Coordinates of C-alpha atoms and ligand atoms in Angstrom, one line a residue:
X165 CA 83.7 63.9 81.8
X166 CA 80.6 65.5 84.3
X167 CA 81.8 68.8 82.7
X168 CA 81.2 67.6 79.2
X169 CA 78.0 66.0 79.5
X170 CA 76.8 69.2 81.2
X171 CA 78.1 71.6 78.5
X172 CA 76.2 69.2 75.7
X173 CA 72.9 69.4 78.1
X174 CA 73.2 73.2 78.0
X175 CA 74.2 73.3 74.1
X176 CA 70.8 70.8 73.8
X177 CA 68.7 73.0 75.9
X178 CA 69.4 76.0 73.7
X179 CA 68.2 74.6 70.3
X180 CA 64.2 76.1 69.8
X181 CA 61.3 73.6 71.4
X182 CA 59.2 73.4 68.9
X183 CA 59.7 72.2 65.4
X184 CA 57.0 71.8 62.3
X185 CA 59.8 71.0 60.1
X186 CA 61.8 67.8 61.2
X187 CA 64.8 68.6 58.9
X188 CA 64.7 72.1 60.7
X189 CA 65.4 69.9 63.7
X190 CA 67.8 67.3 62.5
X191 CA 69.9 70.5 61.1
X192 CA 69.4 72.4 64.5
X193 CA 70.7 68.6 66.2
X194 CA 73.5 68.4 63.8
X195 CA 74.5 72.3 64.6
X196 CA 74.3 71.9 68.2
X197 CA 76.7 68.4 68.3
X198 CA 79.4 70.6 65.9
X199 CA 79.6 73.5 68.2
X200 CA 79.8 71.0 71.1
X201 CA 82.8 69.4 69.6
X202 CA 84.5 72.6 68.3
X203 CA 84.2 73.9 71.8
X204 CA 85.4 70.9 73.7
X205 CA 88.0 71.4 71.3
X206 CA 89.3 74.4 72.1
X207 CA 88.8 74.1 75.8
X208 CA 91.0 70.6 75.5
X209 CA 93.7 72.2 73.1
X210 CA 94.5 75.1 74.9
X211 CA 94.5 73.3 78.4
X212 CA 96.6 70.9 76.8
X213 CA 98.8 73.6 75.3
X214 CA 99.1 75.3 79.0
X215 CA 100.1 71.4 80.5
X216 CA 102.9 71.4 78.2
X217 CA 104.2 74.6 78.3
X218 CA 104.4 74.1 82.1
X219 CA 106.5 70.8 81.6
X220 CA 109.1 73.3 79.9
X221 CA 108.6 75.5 83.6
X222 CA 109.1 72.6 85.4
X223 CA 112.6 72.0 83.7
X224 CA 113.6 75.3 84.0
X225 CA 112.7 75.3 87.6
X226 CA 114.2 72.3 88.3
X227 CA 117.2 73.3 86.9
X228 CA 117.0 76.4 88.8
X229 CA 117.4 74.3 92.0
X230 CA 113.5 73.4 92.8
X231 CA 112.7 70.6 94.3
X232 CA 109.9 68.1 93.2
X233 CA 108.3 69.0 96.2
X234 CA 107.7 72.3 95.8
X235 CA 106.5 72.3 92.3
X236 CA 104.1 69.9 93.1
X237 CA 102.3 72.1 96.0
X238 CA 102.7 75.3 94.0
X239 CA 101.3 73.6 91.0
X240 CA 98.8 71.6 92.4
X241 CA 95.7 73.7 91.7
X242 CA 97.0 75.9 89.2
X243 CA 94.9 77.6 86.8
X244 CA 95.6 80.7 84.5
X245 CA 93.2 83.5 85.7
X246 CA 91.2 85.1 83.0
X247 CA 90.9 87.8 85.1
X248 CA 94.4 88.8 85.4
X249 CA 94.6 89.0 81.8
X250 CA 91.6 91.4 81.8
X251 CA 93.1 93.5 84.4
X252 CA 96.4 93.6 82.3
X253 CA 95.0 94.3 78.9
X254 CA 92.4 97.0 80.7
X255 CA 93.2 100.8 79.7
X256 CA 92.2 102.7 82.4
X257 CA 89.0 105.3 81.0
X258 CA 90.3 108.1 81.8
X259 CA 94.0 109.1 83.6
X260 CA 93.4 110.7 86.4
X261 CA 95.5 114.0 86.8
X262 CA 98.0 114.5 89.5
X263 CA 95.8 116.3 91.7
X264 CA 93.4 113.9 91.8
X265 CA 96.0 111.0 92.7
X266 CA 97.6 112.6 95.4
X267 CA 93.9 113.5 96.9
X268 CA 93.5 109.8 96.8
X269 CA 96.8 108.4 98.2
X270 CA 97.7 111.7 100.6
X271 CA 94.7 112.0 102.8
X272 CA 94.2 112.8 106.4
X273 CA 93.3 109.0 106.8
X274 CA 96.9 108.0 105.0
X275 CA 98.4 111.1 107.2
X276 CA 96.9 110.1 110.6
X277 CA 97.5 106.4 110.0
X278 CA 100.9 107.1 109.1
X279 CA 101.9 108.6 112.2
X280 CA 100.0 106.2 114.5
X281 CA 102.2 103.2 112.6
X282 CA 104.9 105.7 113.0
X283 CA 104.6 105.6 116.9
X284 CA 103.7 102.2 117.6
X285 CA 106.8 100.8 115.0
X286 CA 109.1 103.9 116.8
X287 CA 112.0 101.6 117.8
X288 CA 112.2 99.2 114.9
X289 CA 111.9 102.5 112.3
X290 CA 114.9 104.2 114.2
X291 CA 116.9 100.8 114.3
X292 CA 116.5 100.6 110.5
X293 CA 117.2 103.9 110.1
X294 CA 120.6 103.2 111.8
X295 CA 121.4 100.2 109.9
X296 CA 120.1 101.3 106.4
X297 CA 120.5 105.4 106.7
X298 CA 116.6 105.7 105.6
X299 CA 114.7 107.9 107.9
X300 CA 111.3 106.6 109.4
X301 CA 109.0 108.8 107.2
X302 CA 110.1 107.4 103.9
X303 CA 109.4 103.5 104.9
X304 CA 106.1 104.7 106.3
X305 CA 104.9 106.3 103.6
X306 CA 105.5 104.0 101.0
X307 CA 104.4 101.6 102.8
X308 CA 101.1 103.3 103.2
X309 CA 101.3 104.4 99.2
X310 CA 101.6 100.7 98.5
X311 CA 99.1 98.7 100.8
X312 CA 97.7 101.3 103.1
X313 CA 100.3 99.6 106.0
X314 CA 99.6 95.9 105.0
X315 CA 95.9 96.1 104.8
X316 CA 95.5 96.1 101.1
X317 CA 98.2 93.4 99.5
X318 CA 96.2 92.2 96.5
X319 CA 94.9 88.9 97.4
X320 CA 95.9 87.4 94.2
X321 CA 98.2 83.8 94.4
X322 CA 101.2 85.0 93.3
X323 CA 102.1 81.5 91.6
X324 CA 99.3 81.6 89.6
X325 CA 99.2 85.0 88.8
X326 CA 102.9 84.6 87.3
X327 CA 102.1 81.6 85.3
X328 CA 99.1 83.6 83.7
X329 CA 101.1 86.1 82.5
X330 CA 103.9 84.0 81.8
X331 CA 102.0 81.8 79.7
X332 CA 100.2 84.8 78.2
X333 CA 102.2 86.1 75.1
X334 CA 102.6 90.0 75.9
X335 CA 105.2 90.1 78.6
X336 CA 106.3 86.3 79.2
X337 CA 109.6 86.8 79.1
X338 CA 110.1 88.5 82.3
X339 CA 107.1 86.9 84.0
X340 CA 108.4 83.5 83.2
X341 CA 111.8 84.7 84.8
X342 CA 109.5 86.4 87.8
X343 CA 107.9 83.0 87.9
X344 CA 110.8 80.8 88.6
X345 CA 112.5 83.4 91.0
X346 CA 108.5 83.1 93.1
X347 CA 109.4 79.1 93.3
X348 CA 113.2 79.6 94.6
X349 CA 111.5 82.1 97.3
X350 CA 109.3 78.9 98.3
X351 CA 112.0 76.5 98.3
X352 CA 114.1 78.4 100.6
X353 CA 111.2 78.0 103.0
X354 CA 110.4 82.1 103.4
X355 CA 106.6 82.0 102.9
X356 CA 104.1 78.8 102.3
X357 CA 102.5 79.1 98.9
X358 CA 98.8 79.2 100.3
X359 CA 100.3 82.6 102.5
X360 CA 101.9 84.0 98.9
X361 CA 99.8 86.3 97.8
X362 CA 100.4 89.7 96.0
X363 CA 98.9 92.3 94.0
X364 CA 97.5 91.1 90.2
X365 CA 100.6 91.6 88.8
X366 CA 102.7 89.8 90.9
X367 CA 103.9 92.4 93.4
X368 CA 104.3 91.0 97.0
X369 CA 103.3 91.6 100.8
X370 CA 103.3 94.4 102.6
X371 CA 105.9 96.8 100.4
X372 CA 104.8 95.1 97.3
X373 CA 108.2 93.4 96.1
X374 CA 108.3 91.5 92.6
X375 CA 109.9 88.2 92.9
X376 CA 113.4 89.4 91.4
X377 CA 113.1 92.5 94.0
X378 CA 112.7 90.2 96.8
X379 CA 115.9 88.2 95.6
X380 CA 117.9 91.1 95.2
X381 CA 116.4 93.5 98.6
X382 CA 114.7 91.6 101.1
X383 CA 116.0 90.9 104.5
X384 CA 115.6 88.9 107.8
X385 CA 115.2 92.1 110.0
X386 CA 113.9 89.8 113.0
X387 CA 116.3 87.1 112.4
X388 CA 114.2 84.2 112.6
X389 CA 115.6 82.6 109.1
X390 CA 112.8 83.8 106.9
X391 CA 112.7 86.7 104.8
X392 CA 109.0 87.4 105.4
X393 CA 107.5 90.6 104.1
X394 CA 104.0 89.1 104.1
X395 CA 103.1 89.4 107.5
X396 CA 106.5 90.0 109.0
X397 CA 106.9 94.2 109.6
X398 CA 109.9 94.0 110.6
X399 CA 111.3 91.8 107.5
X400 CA 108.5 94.1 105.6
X401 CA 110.1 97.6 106.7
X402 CA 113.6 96.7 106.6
X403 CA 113.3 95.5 103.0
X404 CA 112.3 98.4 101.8
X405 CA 114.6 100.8 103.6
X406 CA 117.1 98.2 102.2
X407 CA 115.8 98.6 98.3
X408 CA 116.0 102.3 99.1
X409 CA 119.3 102.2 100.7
X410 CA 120.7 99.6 97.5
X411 CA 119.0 102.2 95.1
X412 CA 121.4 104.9 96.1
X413 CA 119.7 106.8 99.6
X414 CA 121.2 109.9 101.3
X415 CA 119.9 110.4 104.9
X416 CA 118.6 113.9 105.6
X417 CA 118.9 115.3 102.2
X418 CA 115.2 115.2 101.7
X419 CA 113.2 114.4 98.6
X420 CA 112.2 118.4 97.4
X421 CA 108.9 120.0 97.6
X422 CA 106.7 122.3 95.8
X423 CA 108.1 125.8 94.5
X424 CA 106.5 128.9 93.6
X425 CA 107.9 130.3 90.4
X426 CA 109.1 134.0 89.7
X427 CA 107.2 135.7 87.3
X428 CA 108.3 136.0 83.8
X429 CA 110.2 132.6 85.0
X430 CA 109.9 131.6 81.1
X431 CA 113.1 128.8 80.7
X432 CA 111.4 125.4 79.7
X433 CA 110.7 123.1 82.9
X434 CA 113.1 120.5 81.9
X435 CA 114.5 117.7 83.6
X436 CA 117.5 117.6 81.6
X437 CA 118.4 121.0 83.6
X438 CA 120.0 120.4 87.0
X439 CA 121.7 123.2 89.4
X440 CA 122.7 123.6 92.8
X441 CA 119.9 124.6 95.1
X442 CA 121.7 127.9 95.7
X443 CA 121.4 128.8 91.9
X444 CA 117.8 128.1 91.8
X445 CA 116.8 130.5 94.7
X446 CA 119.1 132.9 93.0
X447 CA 116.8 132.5 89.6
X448 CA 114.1 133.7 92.2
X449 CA 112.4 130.0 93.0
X450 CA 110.6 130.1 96.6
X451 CA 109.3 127.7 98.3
X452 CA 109.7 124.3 100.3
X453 CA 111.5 123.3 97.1
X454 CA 114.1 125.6 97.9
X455 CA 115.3 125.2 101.2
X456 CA 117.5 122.1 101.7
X457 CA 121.2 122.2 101.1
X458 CA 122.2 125.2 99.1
X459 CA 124.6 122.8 97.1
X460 CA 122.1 119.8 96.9
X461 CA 121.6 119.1 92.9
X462 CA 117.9 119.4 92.1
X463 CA 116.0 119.9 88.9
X464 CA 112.2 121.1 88.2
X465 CA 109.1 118.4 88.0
X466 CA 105.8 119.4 85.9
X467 CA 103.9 116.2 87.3
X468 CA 100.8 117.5 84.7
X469 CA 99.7 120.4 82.6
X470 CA 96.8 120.3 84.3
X471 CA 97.6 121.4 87.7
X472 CA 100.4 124.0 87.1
X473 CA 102.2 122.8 90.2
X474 CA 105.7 122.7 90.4
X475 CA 108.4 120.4 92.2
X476 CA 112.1 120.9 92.7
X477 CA 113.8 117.7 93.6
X478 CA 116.9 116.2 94.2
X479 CA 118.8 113.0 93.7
X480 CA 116.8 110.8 96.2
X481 CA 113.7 111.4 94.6
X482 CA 115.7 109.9 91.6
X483 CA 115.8 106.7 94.2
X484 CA 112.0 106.5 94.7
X485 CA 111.6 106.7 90.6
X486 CA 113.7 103.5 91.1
X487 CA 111.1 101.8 92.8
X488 CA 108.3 103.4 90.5
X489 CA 109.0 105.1 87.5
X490 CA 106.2 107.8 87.9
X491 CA 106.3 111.5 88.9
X492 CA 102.6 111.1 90.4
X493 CA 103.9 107.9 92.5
X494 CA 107.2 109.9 94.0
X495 CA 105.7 113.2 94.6
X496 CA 102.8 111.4 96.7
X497 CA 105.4 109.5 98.8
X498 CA 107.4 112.2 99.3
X499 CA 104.4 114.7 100.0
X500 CA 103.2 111.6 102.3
X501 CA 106.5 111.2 104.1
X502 CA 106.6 115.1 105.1
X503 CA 103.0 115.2 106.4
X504 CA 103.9 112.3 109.1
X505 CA 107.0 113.6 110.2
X506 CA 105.3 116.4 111.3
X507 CA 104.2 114.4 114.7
Ligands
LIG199 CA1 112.2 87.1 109.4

């Protein structure tokens, strides 16, 4: 009730001071109680609305095989965060073209971290390589594309940050199903909820895993019982080579490169089109693009208009699309990837 009384004392101090008329007043009294009301209303209906729409989570949860327990330390503070919903309603002002992103995430900062993590993880990168057939560069890179190696992981509770935008009417759907996935990850014990934190939008640790990602791709690299890509590298790394691996990986194929076209090269830069390396450099292509496996399958990549850069790539850049469906997001990794194995 503190809150209340406050709110009224604020609504109070707003009316004017200083009155000749006293029906002025009495009206500006009468105004002030209404809009106290209407807003006490509100804030009570739609808190009550969010209570009961998380007694129908509960159930589901529940159902799902979450205990008591759990529910009532993951729900124990939980709030929906206005800012969330900003962040997910937000249109970025301008796009920024693809030169600009891959200024930003390929830098020699991203480079020369990347090869120190490189070195110091050496071992544990060549063991997953072994067991999961993804070479060292690839993990490193996206790892650095997607947290700048573990430094930058959001610092949003996950928890909460599922419940917003599962309660929240655009997408609740599949945040609702992201949601109770988050709680079976607590019940098994993998992570404390406190420790669960993750981007805005729900994306986790150090390689950035939804909920349904984690269920489906994380591992125990280090084989302590936990599957912990918070602050676990090992567990961390290993997921991801294992997504990658899952997703369809060839080891040593590469992902492509840049390629300089012939002139008067005048076909339409399709996707749709997809040849044999070897019938590419035939068509007069040069370039990085060019030179893996003459019978590799590759097809061309306009990331903008803007630029006038071209890519050639072949089926495992397909796989990194799988983890983000953006032609800015792949070329960086793979143009990130490249620039560290070059140690
Ligand atoms: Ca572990």
């Amino acid at each position: 009730m503190g809150g209340w009384t406050a709110l009224f004392r604020m609504l109070r101090r707003c009316r004017p001071r200083r009155f000749t008329d006293r029906r002025l007043a009495i009206f500006v009294e009468i105004l002030t109680f209404v809009l106290f009301i209407s807003v006490g209303f509100a804030l009570g209906a739609s808190d009550r609305s969010f209570q009961e729409w998380l007694k129908g989570v509960r159930r589901e949860a529940r159902e799902a095989g979450v205990s008591e327990a759990v529910m009532g330390r993951a729900f124990r503070d939980l709030k929906p965060i206005p800012r969330v919903i900003e962040l997910d309603r937000s249109q970025p002002e301008f796009k920024l073209t693809f030169q600009q992103y891959l200024d930003r995430m390929v830098t020699r900062k991203t480079v020369w971290d990347g090869r120190q993590r490189y070195r110091e993880h050496k071992d544990l990168l060549n063991e997953i390589f072994r067991q999961y057939g993804v070479e060292p560069q690839y993990i490193v890179a996206l790892w650095g594309i997607e947290t700048r190696y573990g430094k930058i992981t959001g610092g949003y509770p996950v928890i909460d940050v599922l419940a917003t935008l599962a309660y929240d009417g655009r997408r609740s759907k599949f945040f609702r199903a992201e949601l109770i996935r988050a709680l079976k990850i607590l019940e098994e014990g993998h992570i404390d909820v406190a420790d669960m934190d993750g981007s805005w939008a729900g994306a986790m640790g150090q390689v950035q895993f939804m909920p349904s990602s984690f269920v489906t791709y994380a591992v125990d690299q280090d084989g302590d019982g936990r599957r912990d890509i918070w602050d676990n590298v090992p567990d961390a790394l290993a997921s991801a080579a294992n997504y990658l691996s899952k997703s369809g990986w060839k080891p040593e194929q590469g992902w492509g490169g840049e390629v300089a076209l012939p002139v008067g090269f005048d076909a339409e830069i399709s996707d749709k089109i997809v040849k044999p390396l070897k019938e590419w450099r035939a068509m007069g292509l040069s370039g990085k693009g060019v030179e893996g496996d003459p019978d590799c399958l590759a097809h061309l990549v306009k990331p903008d208009h803007n630029s006038g850069r071209v890519f050639l790539v072949y089926p495992n850049y397909q796989v990194i699309l799988k983890w983000n469906r953006s032609n800015y997001f792949a070329i960086a990794v793979g143009t990130l990837a490249d620039r560290i194995a070059v140690q």
